[in-house]
PDB file of C-alpha atoms and ligand atoms in Angstrom:
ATOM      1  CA  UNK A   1      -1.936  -7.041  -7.403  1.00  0.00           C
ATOM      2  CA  UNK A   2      -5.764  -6.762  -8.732  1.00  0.00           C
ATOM      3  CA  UNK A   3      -6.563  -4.386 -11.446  1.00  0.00           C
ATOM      4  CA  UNK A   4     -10.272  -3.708 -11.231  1.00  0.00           C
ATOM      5  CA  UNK A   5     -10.448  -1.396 -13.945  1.00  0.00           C
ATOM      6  CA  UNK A   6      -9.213  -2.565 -17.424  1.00  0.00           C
ATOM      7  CA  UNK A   7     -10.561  -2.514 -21.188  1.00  0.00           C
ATOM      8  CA  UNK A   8      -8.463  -5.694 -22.152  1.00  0.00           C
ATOM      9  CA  UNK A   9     -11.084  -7.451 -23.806  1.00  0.00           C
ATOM     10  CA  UNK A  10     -10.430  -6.814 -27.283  1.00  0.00           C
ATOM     11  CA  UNK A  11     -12.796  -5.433 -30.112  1.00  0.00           C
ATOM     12  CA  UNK A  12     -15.852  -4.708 -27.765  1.00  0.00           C
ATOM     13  CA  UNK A  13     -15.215  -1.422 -27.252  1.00  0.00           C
ATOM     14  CA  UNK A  14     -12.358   1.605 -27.413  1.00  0.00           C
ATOM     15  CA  UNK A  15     -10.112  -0.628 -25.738  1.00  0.00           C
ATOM     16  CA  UNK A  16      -7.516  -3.655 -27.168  1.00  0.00           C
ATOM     17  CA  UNK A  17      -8.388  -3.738 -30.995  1.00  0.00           C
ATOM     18  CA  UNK A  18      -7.343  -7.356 -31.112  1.00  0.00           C
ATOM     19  CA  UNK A  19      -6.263 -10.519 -29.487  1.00  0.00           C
ATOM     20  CA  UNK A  20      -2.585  -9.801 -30.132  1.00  0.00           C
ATOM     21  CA  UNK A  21      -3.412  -6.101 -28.383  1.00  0.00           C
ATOM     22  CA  UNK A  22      -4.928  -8.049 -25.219  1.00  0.00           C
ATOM     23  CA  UNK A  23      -1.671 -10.316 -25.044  1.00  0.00           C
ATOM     24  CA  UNK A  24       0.464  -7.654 -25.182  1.00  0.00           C
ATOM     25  CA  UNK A  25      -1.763  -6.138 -22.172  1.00  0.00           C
ATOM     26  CA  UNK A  26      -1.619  -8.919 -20.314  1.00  0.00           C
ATOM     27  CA  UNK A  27       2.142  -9.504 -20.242  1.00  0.00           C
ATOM     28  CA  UNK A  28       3.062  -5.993 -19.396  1.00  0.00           C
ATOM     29  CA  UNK A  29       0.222  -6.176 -16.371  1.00  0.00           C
ATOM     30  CA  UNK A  30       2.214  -9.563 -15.546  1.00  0.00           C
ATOM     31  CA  UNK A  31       5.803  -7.880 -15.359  1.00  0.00           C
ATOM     32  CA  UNK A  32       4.017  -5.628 -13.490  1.00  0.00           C
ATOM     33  CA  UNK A  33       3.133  -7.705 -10.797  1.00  0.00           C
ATOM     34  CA  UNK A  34      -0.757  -7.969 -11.706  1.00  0.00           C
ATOM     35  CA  UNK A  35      -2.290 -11.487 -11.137  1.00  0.00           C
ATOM     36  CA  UNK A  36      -5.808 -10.687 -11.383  1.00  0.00           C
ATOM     37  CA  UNK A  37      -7.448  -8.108 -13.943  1.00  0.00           C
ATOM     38  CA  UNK A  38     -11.661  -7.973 -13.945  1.00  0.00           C
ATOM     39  CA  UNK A  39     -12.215  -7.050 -17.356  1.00  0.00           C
ATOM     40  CA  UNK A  40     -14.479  -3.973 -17.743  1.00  0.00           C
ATOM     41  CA  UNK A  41     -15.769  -3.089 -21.211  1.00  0.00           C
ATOM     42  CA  UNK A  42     -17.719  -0.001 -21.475  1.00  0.00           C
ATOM     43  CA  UNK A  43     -21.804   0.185 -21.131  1.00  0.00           C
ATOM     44  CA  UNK A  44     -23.307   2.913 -22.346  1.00  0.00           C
ATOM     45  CA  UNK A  45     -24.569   4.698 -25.596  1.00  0.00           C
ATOM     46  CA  UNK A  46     -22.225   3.726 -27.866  1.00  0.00           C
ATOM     47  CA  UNK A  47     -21.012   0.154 -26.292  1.00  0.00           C
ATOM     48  CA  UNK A  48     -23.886  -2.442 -25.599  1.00  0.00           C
ATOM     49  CA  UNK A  49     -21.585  -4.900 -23.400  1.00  0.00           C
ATOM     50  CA  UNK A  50     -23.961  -7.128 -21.652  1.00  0.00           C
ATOM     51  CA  UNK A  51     -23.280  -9.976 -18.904  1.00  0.00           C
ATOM     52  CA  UNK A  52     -23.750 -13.233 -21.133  1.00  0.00           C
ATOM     53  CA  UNK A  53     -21.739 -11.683 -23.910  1.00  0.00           C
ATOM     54  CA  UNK A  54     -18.704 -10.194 -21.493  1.00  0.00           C
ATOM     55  CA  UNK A  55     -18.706 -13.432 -19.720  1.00  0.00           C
ATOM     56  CA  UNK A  56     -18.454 -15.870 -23.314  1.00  0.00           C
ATOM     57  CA  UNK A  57     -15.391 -13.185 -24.411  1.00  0.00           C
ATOM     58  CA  UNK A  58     -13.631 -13.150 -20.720  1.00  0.00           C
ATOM     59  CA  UNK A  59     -13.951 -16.588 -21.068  1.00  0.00           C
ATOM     60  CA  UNK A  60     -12.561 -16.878 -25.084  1.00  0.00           C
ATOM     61  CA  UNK A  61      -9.465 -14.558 -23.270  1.00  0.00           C
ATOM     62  CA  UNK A  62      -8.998 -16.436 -20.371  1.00  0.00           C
ATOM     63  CA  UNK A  63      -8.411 -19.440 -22.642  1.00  0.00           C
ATOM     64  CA  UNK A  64      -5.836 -17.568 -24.576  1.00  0.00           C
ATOM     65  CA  UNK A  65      -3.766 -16.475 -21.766  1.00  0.00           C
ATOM     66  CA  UNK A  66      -3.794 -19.924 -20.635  1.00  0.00           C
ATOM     67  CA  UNK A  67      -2.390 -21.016 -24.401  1.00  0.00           C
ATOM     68  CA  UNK A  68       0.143 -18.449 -24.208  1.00  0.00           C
ATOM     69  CA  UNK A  69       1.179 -19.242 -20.839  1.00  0.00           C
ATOM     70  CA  UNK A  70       0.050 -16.049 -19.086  1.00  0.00           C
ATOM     71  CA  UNK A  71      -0.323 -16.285 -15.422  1.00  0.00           C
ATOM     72  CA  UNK A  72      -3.531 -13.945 -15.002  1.00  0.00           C
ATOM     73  CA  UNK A  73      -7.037 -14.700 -13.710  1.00  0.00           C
ATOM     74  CA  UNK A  74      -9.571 -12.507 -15.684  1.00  0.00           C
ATOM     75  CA  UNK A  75     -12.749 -12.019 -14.276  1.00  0.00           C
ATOM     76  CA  UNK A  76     -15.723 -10.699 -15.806  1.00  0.00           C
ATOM     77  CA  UNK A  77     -16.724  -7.145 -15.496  1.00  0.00           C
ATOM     78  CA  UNK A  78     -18.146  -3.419 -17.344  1.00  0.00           C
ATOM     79  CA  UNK A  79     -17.481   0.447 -16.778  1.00  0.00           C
ATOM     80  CA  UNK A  80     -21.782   1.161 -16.592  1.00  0.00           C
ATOM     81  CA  UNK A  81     -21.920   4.439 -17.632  1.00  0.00           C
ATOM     82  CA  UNK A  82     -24.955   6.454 -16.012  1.00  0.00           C
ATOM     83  CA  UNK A  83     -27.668   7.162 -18.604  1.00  0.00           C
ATOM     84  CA  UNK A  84     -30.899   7.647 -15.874  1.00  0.00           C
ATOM     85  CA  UNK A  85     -31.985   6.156 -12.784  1.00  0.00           C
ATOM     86  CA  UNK A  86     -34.686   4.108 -14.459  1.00  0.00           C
ATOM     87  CA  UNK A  87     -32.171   2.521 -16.772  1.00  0.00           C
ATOM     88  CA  UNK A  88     -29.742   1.363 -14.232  1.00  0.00           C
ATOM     89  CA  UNK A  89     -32.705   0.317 -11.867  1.00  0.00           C
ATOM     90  CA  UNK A  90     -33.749  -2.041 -14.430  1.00  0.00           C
ATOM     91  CA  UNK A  91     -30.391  -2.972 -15.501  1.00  0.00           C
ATOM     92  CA  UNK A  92     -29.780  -4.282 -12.459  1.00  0.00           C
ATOM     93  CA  UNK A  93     -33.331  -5.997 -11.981  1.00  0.00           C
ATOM     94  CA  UNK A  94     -32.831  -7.684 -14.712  1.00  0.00           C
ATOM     95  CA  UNK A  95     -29.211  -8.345 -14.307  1.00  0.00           C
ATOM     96  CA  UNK A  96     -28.178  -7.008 -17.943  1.00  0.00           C
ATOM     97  CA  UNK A  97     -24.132  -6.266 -16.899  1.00  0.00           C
ATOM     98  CA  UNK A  98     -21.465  -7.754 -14.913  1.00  0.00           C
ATOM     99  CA  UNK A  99     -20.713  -6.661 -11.421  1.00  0.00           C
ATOM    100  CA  UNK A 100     -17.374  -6.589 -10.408  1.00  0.00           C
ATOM    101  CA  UNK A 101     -16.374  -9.644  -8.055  1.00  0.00           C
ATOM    102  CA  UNK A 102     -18.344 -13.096  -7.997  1.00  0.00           C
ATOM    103  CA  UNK A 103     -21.617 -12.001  -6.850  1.00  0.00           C
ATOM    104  CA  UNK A 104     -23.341  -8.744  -6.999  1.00  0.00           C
ATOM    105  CA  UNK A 105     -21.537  -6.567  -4.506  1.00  0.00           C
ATOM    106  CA  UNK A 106     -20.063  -4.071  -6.560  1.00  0.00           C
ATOM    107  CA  UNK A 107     -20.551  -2.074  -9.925  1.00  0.00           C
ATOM    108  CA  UNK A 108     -18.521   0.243 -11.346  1.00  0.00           C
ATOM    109  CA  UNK A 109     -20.925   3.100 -12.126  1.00  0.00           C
ATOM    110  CA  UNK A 110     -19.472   5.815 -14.407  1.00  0.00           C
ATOM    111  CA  UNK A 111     -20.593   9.136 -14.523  1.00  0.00           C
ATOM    112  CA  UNK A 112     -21.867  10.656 -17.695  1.00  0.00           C
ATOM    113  CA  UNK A 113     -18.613  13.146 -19.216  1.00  0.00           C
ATOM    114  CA  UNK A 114     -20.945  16.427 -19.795  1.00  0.00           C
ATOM    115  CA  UNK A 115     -22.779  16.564 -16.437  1.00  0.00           C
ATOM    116  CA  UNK A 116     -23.037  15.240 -12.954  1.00  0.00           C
ATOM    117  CA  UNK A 117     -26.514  12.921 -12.567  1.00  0.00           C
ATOM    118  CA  UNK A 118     -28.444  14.927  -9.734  1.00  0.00           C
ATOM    119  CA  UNK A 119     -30.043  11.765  -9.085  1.00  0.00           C
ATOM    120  CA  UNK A 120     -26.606  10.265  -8.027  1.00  0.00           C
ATOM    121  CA  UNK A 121     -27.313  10.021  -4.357  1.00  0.00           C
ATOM    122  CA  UNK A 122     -30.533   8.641  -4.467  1.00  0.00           C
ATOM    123  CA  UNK A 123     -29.107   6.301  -6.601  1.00  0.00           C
ATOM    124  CA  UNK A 124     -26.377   5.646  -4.295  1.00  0.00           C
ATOM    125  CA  UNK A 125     -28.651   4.787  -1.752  1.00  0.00           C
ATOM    126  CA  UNK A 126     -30.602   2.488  -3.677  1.00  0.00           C
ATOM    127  CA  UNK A 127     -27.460   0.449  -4.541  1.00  0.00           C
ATOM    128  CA  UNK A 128     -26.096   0.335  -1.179  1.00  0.00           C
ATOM    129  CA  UNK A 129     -29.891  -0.793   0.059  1.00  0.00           C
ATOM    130  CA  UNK A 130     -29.367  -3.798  -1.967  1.00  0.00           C
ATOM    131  CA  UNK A 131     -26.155  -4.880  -0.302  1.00  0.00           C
ATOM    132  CA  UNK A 132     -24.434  -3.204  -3.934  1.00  0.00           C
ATOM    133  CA  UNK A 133     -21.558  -0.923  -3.322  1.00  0.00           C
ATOM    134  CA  UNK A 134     -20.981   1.322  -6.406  1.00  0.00           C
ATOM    135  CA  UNK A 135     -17.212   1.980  -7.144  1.00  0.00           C
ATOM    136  CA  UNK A 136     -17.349   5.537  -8.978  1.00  0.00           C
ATOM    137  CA  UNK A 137     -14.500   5.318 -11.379  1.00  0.00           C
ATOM    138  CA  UNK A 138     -11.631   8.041 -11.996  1.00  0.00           C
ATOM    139  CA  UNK A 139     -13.319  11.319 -10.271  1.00  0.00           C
ATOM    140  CA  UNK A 140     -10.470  13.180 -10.714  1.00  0.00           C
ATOM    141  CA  UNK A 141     -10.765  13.106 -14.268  1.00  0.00           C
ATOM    142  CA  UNK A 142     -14.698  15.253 -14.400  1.00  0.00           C
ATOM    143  CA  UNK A 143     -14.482  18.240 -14.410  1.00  0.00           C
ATOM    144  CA  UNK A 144     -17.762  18.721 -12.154  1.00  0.00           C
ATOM    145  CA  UNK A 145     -16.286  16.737  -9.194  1.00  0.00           C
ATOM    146  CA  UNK A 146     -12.887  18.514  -9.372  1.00  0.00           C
ATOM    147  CA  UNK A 147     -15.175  22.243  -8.867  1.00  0.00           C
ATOM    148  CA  UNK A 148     -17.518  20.429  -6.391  1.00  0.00           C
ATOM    149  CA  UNK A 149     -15.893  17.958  -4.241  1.00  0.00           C
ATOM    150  CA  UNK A 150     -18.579  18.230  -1.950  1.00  0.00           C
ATOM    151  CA  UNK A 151     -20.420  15.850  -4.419  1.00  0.00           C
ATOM    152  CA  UNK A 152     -17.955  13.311  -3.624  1.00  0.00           C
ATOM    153  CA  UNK A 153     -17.786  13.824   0.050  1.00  0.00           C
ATOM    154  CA  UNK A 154     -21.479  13.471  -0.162  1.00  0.00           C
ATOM    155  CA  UNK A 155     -21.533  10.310  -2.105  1.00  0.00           C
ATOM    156  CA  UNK A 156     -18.103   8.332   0.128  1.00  0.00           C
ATOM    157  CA  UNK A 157     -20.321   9.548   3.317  1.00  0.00           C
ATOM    158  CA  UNK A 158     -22.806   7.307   2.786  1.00  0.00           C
ATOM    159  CA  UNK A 159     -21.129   4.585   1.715  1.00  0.00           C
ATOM    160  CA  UNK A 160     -19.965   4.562  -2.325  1.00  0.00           C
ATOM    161  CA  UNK A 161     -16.025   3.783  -3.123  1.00  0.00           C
ATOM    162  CA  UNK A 162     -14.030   5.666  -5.574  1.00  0.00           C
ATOM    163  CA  UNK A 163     -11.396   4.144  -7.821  1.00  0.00           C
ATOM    164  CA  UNK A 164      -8.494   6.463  -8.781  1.00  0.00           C
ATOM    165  CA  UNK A 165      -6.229   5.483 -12.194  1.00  0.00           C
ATOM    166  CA  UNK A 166      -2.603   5.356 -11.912  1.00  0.00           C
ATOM    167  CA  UNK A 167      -2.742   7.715 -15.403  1.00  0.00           C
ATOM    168  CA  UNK A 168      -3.623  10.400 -13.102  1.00  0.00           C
ATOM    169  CA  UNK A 169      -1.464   9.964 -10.393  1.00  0.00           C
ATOM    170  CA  UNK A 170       1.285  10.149 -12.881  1.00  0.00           C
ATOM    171  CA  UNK A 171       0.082  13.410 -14.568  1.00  0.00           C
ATOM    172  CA  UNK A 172      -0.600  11.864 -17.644  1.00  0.00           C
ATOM    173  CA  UNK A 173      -4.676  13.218 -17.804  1.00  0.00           C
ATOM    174  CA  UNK A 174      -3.668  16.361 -16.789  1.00  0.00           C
ATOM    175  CA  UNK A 175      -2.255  18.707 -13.912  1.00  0.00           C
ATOM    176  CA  UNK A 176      -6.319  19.644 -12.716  1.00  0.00           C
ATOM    177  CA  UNK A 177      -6.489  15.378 -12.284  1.00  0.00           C
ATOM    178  CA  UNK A 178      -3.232  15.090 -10.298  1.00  0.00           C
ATOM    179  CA  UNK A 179      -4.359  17.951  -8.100  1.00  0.00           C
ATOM    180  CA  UNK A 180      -7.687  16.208  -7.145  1.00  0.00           C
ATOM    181  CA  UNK A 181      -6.055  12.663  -6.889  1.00  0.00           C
ATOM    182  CA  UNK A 182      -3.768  14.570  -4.318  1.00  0.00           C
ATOM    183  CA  UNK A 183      -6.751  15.777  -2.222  1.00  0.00           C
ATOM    184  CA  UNK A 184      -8.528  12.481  -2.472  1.00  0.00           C
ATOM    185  CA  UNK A 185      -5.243  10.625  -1.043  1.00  0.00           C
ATOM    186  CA  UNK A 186      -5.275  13.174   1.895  1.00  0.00           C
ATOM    187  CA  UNK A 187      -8.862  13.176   2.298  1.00  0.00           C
ATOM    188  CA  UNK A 188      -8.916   9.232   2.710  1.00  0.00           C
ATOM    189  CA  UNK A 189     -11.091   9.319   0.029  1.00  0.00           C
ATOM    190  CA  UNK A 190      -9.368   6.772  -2.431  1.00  0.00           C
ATOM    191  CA  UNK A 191     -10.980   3.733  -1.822  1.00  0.00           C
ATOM    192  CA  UNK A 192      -9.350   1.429  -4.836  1.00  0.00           C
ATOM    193  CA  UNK A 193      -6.539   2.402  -7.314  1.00  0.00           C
ATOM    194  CA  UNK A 194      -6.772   0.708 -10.822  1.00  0.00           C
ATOM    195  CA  UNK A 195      -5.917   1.453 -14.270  1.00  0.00           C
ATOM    196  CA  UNK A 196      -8.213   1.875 -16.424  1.00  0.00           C
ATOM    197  CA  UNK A 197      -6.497   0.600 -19.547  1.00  0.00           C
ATOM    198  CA  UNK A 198      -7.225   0.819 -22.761  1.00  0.00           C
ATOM    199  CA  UNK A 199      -3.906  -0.895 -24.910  1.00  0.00           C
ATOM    200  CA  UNK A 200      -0.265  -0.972 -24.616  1.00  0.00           C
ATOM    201  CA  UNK A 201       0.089   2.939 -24.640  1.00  0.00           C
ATOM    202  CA  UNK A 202      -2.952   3.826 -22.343  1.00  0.00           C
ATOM    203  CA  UNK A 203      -1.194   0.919 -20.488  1.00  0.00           C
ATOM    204  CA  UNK A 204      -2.277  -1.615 -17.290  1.00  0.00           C
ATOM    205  CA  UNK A 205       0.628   0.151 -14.931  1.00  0.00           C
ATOM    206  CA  UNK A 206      -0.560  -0.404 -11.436  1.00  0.00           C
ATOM    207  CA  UNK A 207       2.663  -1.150  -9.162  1.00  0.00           C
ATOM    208  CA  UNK A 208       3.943   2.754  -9.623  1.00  0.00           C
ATOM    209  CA  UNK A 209       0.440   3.966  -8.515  1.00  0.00           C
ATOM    210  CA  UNK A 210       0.791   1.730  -5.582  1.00  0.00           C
ATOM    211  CA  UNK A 211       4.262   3.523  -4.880  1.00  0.00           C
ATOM    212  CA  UNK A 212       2.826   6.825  -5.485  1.00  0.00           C
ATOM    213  CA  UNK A 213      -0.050   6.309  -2.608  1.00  0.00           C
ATOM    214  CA  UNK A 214       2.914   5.175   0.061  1.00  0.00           C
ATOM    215  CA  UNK A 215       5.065   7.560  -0.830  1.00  0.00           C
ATOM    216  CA  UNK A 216       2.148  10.016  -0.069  1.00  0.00           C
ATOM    217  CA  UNK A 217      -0.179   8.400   2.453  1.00  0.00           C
ATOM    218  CA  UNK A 218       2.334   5.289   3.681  1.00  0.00           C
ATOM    219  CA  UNK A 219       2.668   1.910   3.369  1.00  0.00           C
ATOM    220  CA  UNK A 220      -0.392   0.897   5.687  1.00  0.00           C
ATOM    221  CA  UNK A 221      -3.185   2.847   3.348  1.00  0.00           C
ATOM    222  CA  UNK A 222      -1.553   1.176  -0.220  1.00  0.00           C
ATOM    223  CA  UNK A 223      -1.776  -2.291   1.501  1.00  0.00           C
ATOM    224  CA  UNK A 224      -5.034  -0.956   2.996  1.00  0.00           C
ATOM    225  CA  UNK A 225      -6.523  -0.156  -0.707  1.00  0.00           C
ATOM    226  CA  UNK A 226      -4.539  -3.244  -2.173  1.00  0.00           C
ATOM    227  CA  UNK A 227      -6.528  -5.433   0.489  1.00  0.00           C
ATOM    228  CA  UNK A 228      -9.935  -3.677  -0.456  1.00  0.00           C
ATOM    229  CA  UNK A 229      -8.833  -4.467  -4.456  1.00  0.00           C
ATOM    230  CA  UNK A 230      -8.482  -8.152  -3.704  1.00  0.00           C
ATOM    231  CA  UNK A 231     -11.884  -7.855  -1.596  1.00  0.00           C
ATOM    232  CA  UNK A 232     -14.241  -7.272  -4.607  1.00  0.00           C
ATOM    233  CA  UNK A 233     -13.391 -10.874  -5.950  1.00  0.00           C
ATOM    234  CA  UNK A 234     -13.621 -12.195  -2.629  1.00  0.00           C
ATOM    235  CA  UNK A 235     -17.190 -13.934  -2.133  1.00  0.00           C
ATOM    236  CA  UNK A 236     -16.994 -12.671   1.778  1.00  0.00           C
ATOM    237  CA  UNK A 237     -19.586  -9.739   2.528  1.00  0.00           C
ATOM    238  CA  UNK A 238     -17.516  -6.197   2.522  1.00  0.00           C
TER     239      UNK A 238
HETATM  240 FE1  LIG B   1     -12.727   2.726 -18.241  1.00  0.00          FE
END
């Protein structure tokens, strides 16, 4: 499996506080079955993780799973949180973050935690009209989506993915999360499952979420979102 979603670079932001944090990350994703984990670091007011300097510490990890004998390819990544249109137009101009995957296909654009961005669909549009798919991360966790899932319909329609976390599938964000997760999964509307880890408690779980979405949806749609996972670091066009 491919975890998309993951804060396992250590002392860059709220996720692993050190190096031995990361390798205890890493070997739990490993039992789990995870082979691949993009590492996503926070952007936003408080976290300044830009593409030269994720790169240079996915890189300084990589090596140390490699040391330590840890069969997992890390791949460069962030969590862009949305502060206006004008910043994330020019953040991607001027390439200042990591997109998921090899080239720039994806980003995972994260909505602000107080308010929903009006400007979202517009936004959405202008991504997608550069061949950039945005992956809007954990939706069942804002409160705004949960009351207005018409804002997510409108967003999937034309043509953004979400990305559910296992935490929330599992009950662990809270009962309001599970319920939306639940009408996501029978809505078709859970595009890619990750989980959004932060250290060994907040921890990079994936294969139960997997079990969770066949239990619910079947077999086909986990291999069907497991497939789409494994297509973001896939250099073929989506
Ligand atoms: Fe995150």
């Amino acid at each position: 499996m491919i975890d998309i979603h993951c804060h396992i670079l250590h002392g860059i932001d709220d996720g692993a506080n050190d190096l031995a944090e990361s390798l205890a990350m890493a070997r739990y994703a490993y039992q789990d079955g995870i082979c691949h984990i993009i590492a996503t670091p926070h952007l936003n007011i408080h976290y300044n993780n830009t593409r030269a300097y994720v790169q240079n510490k996915t890189a300084i990890l990589q090596k140390a799973f490699d040391q330590n004998n840890i069969k997992i390819t890390l791949h460069p990544g962030c969590e862009v949180q949305l502060k206006s249109k004008q910043t994330l137009y020019r953040q991607v101009e001027q390439n200042e973050f990591c997109f998921l995957g090899p080239d720039a296909r994806y980003v995972l654009l994260e909505q602000r935690w107080t308010d929903y961005d009006p400007e979202t669909p517009e936004i959405v549009a202008w991504l997608l009209a550069r061949g950039i798919t945005p992956i809007i991360p954990h939706p069942e966790r804002h409160v705004f989506f949960r009351k207005q899932p018409e804002l997510i319909n409108q967003l999937v329609n034309a043509g953004a993915w979400t990305q559910v976390s296992v935490d929330s599938l599992l009950g662990n964000n809270s009962q309001e999360a599970l319920d939306y997760a639940n009408h996501l999964i029978a809505a078709n509307h859970v595009h890619t499952l990750a989980t959004d880890a932060h250290n060994i408690k907040r921890k990079p779980s994936l294969a139960i979420g997997y079990e969770y979405i066949s239990d619910r949806a079947g077999k086909a749609r986990a291999a069907e979102i497991n497939a789409r996972c494994y297509g973001v670091i896939s250099s073929k066009p989506n």
